Structures are given as C-alpha cells and as structure tokens.
CSV table of C-alpha atoms and ligand atoms in Angstrom, one decimal:
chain,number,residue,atom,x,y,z
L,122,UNK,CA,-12.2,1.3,-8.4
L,123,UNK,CA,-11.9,1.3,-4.3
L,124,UNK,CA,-9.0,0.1,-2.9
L,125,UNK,CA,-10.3,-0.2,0.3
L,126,UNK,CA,-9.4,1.7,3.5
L,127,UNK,CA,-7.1,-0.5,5.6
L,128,UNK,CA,-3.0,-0.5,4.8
L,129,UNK,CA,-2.3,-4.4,5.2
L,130,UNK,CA,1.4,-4.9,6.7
L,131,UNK,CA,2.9,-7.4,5.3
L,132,UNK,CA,5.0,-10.1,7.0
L,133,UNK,CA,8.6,-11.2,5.9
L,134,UNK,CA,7.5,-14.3,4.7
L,135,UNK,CA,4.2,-12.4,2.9
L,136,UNK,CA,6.9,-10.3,1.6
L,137,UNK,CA,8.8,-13.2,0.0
L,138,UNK,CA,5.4,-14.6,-1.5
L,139,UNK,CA,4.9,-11.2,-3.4
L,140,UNK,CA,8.5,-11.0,-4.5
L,141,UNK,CA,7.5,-14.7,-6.1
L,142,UNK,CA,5.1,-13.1,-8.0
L,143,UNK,CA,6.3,-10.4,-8.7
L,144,UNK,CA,9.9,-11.7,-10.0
L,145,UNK,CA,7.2,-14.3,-12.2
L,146,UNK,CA,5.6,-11.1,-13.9
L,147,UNK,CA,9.3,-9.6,-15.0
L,148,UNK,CA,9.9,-13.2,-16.4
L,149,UNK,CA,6.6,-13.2,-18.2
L,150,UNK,CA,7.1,-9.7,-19.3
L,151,UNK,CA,10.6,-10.9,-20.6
L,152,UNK,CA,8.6,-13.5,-22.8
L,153,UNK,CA,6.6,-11.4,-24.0
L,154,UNK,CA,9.7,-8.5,-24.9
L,155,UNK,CA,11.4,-11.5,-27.0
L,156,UNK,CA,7.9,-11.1,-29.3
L,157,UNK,CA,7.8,-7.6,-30.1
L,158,UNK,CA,8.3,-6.5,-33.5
L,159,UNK,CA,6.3,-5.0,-36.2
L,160,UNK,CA,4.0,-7.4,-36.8
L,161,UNK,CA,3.2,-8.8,-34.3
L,162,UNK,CA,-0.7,-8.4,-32.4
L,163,UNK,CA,-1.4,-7.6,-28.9
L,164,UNK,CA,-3.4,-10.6,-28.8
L,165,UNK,CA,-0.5,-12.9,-29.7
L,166,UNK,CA,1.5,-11.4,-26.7
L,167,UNK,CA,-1.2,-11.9,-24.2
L,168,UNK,CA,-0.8,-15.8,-25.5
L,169,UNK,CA,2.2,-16.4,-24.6
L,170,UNK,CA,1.8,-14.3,-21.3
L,171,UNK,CA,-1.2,-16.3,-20.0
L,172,UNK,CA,0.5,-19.6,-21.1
L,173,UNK,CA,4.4,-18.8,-19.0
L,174,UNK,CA,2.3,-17.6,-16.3
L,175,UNK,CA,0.4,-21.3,-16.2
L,176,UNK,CA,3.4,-23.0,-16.7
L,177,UNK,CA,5.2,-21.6,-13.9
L,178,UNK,CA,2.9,-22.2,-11.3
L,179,UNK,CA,0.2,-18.7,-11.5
L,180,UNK,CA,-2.6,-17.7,-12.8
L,181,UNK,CA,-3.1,-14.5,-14.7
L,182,UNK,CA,-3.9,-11.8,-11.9
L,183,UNK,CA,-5.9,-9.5,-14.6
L,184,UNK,CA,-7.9,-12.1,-16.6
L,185,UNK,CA,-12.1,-11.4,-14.8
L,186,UNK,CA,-10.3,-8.7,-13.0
L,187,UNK,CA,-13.8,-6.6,-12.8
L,188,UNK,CA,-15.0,-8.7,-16.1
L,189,UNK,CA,-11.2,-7.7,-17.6
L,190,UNK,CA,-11.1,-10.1,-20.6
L,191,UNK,CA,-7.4,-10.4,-21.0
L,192,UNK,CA,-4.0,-11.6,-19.4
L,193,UNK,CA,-2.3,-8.2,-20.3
L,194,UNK,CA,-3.3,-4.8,-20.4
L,195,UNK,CA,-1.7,-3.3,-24.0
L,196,UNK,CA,-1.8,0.3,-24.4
L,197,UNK,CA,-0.5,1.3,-27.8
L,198,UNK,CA,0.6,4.9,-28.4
L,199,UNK,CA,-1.9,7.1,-27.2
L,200,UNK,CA,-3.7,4.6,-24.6
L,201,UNK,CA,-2.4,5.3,-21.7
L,202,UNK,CA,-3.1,2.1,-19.6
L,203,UNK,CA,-5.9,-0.8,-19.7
L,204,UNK,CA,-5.8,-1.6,-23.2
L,205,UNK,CA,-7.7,-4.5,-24.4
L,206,UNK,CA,-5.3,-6.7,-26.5
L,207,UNK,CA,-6.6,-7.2,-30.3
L,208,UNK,CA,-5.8,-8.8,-33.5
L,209,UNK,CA,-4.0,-5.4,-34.8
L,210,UNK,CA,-0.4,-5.6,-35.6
L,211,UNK,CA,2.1,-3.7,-34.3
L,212,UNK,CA,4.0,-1.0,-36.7
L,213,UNK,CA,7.5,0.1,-36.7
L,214,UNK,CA,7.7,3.1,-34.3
L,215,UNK,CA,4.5,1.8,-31.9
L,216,UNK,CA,5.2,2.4,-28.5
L,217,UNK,CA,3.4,-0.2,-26.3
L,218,UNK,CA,3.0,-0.5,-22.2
L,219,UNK,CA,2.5,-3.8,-21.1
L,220,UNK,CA,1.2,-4.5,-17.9
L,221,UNK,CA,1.0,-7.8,-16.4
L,222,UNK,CA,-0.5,-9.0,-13.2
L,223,UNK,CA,-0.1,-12.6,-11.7
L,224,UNK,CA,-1.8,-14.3,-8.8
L,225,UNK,CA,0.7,-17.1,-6.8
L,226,UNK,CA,0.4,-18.5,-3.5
L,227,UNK,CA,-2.9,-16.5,-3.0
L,228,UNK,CA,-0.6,-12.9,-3.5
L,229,UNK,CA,-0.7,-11.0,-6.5
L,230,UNK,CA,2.5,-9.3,-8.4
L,231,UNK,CA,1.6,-6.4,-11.2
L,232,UNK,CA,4.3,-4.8,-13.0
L,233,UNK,CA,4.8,-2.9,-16.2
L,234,UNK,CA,7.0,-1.9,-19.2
L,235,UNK,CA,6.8,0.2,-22.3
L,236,UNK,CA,7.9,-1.6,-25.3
L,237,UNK,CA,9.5,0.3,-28.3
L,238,UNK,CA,8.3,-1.2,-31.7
L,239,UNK,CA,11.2,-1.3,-34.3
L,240,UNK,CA,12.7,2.5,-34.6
L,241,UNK,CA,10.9,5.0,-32.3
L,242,UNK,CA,11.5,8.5,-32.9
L,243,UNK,CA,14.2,10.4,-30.7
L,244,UNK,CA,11.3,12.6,-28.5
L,245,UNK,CA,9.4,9.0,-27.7
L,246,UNK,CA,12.8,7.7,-26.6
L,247,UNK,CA,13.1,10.3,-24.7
L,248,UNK,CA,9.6,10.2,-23.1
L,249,UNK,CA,10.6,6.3,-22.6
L,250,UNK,CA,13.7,6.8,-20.5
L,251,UNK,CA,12.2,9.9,-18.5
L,252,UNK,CA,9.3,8.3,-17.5
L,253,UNK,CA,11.9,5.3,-16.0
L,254,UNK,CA,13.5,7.6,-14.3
L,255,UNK,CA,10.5,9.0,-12.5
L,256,UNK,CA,10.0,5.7,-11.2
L,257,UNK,CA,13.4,5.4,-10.0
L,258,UNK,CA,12.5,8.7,-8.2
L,259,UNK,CA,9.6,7.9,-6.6
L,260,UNK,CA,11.0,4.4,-5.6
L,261,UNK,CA,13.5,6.5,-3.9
L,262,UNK,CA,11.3,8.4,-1.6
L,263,UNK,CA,10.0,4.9,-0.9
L,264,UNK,CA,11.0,4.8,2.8
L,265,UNK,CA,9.6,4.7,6.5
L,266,UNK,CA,9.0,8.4,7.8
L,267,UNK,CA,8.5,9.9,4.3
L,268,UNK,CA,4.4,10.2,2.9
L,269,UNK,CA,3.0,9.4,-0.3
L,270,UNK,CA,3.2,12.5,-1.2
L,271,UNK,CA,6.7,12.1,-1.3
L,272,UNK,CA,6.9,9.8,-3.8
L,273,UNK,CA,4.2,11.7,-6.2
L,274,UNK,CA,6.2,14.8,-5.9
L,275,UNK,CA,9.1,13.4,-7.0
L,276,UNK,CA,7.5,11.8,-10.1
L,277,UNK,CA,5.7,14.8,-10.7
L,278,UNK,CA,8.4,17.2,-10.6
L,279,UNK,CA,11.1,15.3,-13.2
L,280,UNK,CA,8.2,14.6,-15.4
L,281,UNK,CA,6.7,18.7,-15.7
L,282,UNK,CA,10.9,18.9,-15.9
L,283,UNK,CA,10.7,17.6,-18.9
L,284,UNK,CA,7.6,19.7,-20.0
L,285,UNK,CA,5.4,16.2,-19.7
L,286,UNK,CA,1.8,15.5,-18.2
L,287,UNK,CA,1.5,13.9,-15.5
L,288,UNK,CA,-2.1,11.5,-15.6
L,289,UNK,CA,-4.6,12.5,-12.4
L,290,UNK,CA,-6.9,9.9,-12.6
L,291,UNK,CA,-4.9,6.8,-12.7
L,292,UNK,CA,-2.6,6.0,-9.9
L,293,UNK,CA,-0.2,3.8,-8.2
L,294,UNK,CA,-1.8,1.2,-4.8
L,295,UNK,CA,-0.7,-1.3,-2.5
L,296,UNK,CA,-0.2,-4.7,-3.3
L,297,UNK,CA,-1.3,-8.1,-1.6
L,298,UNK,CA,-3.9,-10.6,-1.4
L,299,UNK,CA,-5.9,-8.0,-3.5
L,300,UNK,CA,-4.9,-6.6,-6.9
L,301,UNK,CA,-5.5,-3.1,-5.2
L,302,UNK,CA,-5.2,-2.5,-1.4
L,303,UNK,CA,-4.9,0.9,0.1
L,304,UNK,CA,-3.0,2.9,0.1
L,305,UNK,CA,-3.3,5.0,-3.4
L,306,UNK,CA,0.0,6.4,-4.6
L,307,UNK,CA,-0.5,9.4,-7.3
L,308,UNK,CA,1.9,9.7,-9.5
L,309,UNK,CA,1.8,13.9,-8.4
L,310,UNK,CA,1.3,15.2,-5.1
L,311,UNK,CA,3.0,17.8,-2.7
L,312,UNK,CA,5.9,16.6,-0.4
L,313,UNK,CA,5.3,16.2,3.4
L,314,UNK,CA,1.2,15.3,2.2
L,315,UNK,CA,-0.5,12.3,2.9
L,316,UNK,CA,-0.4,8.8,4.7
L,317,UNK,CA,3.3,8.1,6.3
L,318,UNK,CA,5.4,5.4,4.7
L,319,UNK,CA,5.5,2.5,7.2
L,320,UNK,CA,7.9,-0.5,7.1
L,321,UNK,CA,6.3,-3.4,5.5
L,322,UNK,CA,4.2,-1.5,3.1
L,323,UNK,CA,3.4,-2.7,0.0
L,324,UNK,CA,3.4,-0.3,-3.1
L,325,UNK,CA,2.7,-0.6,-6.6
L,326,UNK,CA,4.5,2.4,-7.8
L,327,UNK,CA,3.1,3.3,-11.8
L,328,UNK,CA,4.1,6.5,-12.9
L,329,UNK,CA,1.6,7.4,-16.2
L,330,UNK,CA,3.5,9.9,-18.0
L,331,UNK,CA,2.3,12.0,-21.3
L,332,UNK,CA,4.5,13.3,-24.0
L,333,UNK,CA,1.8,15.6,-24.1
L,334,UNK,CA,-1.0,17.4,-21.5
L,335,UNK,CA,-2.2,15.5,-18.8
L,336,UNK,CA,-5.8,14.8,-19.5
L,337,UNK,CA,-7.1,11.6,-20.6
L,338,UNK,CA,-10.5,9.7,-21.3
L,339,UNK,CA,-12.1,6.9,-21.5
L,340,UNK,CA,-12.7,5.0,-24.3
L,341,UNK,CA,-16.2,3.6,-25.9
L,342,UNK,CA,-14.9,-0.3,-24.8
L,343,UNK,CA,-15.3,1.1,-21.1
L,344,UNK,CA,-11.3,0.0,-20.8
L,345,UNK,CA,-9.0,1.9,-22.4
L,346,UNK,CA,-7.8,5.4,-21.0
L,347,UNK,CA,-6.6,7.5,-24.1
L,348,UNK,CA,-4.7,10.5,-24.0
L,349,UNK,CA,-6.9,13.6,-24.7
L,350,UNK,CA,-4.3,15.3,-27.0
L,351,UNK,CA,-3.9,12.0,-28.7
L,352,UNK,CA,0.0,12.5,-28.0
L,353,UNK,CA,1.8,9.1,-26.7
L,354,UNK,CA,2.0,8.0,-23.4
L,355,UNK,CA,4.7,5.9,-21.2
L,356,UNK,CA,3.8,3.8,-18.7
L,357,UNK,CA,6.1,1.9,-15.5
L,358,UNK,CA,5.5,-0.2,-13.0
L,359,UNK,CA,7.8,-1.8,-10.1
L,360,UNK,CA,6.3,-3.3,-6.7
L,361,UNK,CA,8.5,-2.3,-3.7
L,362,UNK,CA,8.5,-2.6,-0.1
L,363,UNK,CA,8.7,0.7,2.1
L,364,UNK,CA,11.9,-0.2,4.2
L,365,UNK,CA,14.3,1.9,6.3
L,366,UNK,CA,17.0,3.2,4.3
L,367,UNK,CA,16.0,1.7,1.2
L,368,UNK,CA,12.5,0.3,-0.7
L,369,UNK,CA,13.1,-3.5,-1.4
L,370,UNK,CA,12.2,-3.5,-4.9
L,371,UNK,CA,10.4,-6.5,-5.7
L,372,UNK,CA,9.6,-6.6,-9.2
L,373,UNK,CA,12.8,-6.5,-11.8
L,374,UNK,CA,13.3,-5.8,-15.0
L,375,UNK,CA,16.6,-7.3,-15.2
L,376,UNK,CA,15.3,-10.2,-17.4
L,377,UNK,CA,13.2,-7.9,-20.2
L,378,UNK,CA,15.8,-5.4,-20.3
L,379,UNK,CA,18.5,-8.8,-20.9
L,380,UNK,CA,16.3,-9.5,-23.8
L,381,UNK,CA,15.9,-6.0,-24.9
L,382,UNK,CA,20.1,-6.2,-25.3
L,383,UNK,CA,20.1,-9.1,-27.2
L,384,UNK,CA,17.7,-8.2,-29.5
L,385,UNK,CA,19.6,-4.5,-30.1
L,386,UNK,CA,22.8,-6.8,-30.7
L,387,UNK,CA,21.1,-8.8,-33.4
L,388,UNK,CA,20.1,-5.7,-35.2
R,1437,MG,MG1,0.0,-3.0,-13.4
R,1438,MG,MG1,-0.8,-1.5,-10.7
C-alpha cells in the first residue's frame, strides 16, 4: 500500500472536519459494541455499521477501499487486522478488533477497538488492556519536536514489557482526504528516528499487538493478516493531531466503552 510522500498539514477547520468523522466512527463503533455477544456474525455487525454511518450523514470509508468488500474490517482471534466479515458466529471467549473507517465532508476518520466476546480468559484480558495502553503511550509522544520514532518506541517498549510481539508489517499513517497519507507510524522504532512531529499533523496511531511472536501472514482471501503462531492478537486505533504540549485526540472511545459498562451492569 503507498501512502504517498507528502505530509499534508492540516488546517483548523480541516481539523474540525476529521474530528467529525472521526467522533462518527466511535459512534458507529458504539453501535456495533451494543451487538456483540456469542452469537452474533461479523457480517451482522458490518450491517448495522454501514447503515449508522448512512444515517448520519457518511459513507463507509473502507467499503471498495482497493476492491475491500466490507464496511468493517473483523479480525477474530488470531487475525490480526483486515478481516473480511462472514456469516460465522461469534463464541464465548472470541476476541474481535473492529476497525471502522468513514468518509464525511470529503475527510476520512478510521478508528479501532477489540471487542471481548462473553468471558475472555485472564491472559487475553490482559493482552486487551496492555495493548490500550500502548496507545496511550504512543499518543503521548504525539507532539511537535518529537519523531515517529518516538511514538513506536514507546509502543514497542511496553508491549516486549509485557513479553508481546510487536507486528512489522502493518503500521500506523496519516489521515485526511486519503484513507492513508504519509507519514507511516510503526508501531516499533528507536527514539530520536525518523520524520519530526510537526503541528497540524494528522496521525492514525494503530498499535498491532500479539500475545504471542511478532510474525504474521497473509491469508489465501488476499485480506486477512493472521498471526504466524496462531496466538491472539489486539488491535487499537485513535486519530490525533500532533500539537504542542499535547496530541488532540480526535477519535473517542467514550461512547463504546459507555456501552461496554452497561452491558457489564446487566450481567
Ligand atoms: Mg483503522
Ligand atoms: Mg488505520
């Protein structure tokens, strides 16, 4: 996939666009959180994703992404990312990433959460809220004078903390009029290395974390990226903007993890 070569600046009014969007992928992805439970398909969820984001104005930013067939990427256990969603239900202690992308006011927002299915065991639970908190690191690092490899470091280092793989091949990007703008952001990377953070810069931060090694492959539907070890993987995404003394994050998960609350309180 290129991403292309040129870091686009955005404005603060192109900023407020791609908060639009993005704040519309937490709400879809909160829609989608409300339908999880054993059960359930992957294709079902991408249903009600593509038909929230309609109703409130976007258009699904994956759906003919590079002949993409779906609304939602759903990576189930092992996959790691760019799952192709199915008519297979869920099972009680399924962990699944769903990443959604949405196109609004010609600016795209692409954000991601890993869903627990019923009871996950303690180790995935763990693997869940780690790889959270590498995001959190990495969103940290998110500011003007600091370099991408800032931010990988940082993920890097709390996942191998943890005794987790950190994915090569995939990685994090800016964000704009394009799905995938320059640019990349690996989730690893040595601190003081690469481009400098500028203000205005739009990142999609993703760390990819294994419970096992790092290595992954492709599978045979020329999608899905599986781990090698066939050991589970987590997946999170937030779109921020590189700013002085703090990234603006513009993606939430507020609204998902409201849901996520209400549904433990039903239990
Ligand atoms: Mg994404
Ligand atoms: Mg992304």
């Amino acid at each position: 996939m290129s991403f292309g070569r040129r870091v686009h600046i955005k404005t603060d009014e192109e900023v407020e666009l791609l908060r639009e969007s993005s704040l519309l992928v937490g709400k879809t992805l909160a829609a989608v959180a409300d339908r999880i439970k054993p059960g359930v398909t992957t294709l079902e969820l991408d249903a009600v994703a593509e038909e929230f984001i309609r109703d409130h104005g976007g258009e699904p930013g994956f759906k003919g992404y590079g002949g993409f067939p779906n609304s939602l990427c759903t990576s189930v256990n092992e996959a790691v990312v760019h799952g192709i969603p199915n008519d297979k239900p869920l099972v009680d202690g399924d962990i699944v990433s769903v990443d959604c992308g949405v196109l609004k006011n010609e600016f795209y927002g692409d954000s991601a959460y890993t869903f627990a299915v019923g009871e996950i065991a303690p180790e995935v639970q763990q693997l869940l809220e780690v790889t959270k908190e590498c995001l959190q690191k990495a969103i940290e690092q998110a500011i003007v004078g600091k370099r991408i490899g800032d931010i990988g470091f940082a993920c890097q280092h709390h996942a191998e903390q943890h005794g987790y793989g950190v994915v090569r091949e995939l990685v994090g990007h800016g964000l704009g009029r394009s799905l995938h703008e320059a640019p990349e952001v690996p989730n690893y990377g040595r601190r003081g290395n690469g481009p400098r953070l500028m203000d205005g810069m739009v990142l999609a931060i993703e760390p990819m974390i294994n419970l096992g090694r790092k290595e992954v492959f492709h599978e045979e539907d020329g999608w899905t990226i599986v781990t090698a070890d066939r050991k589970v993987s987590a997946h999170f995404e937030h779109d921020i903007v590189v700013r002085k003394d703090q990234a603006d994050v513009l993606s939430s998960f507020d609204e998902i993890e409201k849901v996520l609350q209400q549904q433990k309180r039903k239990v």
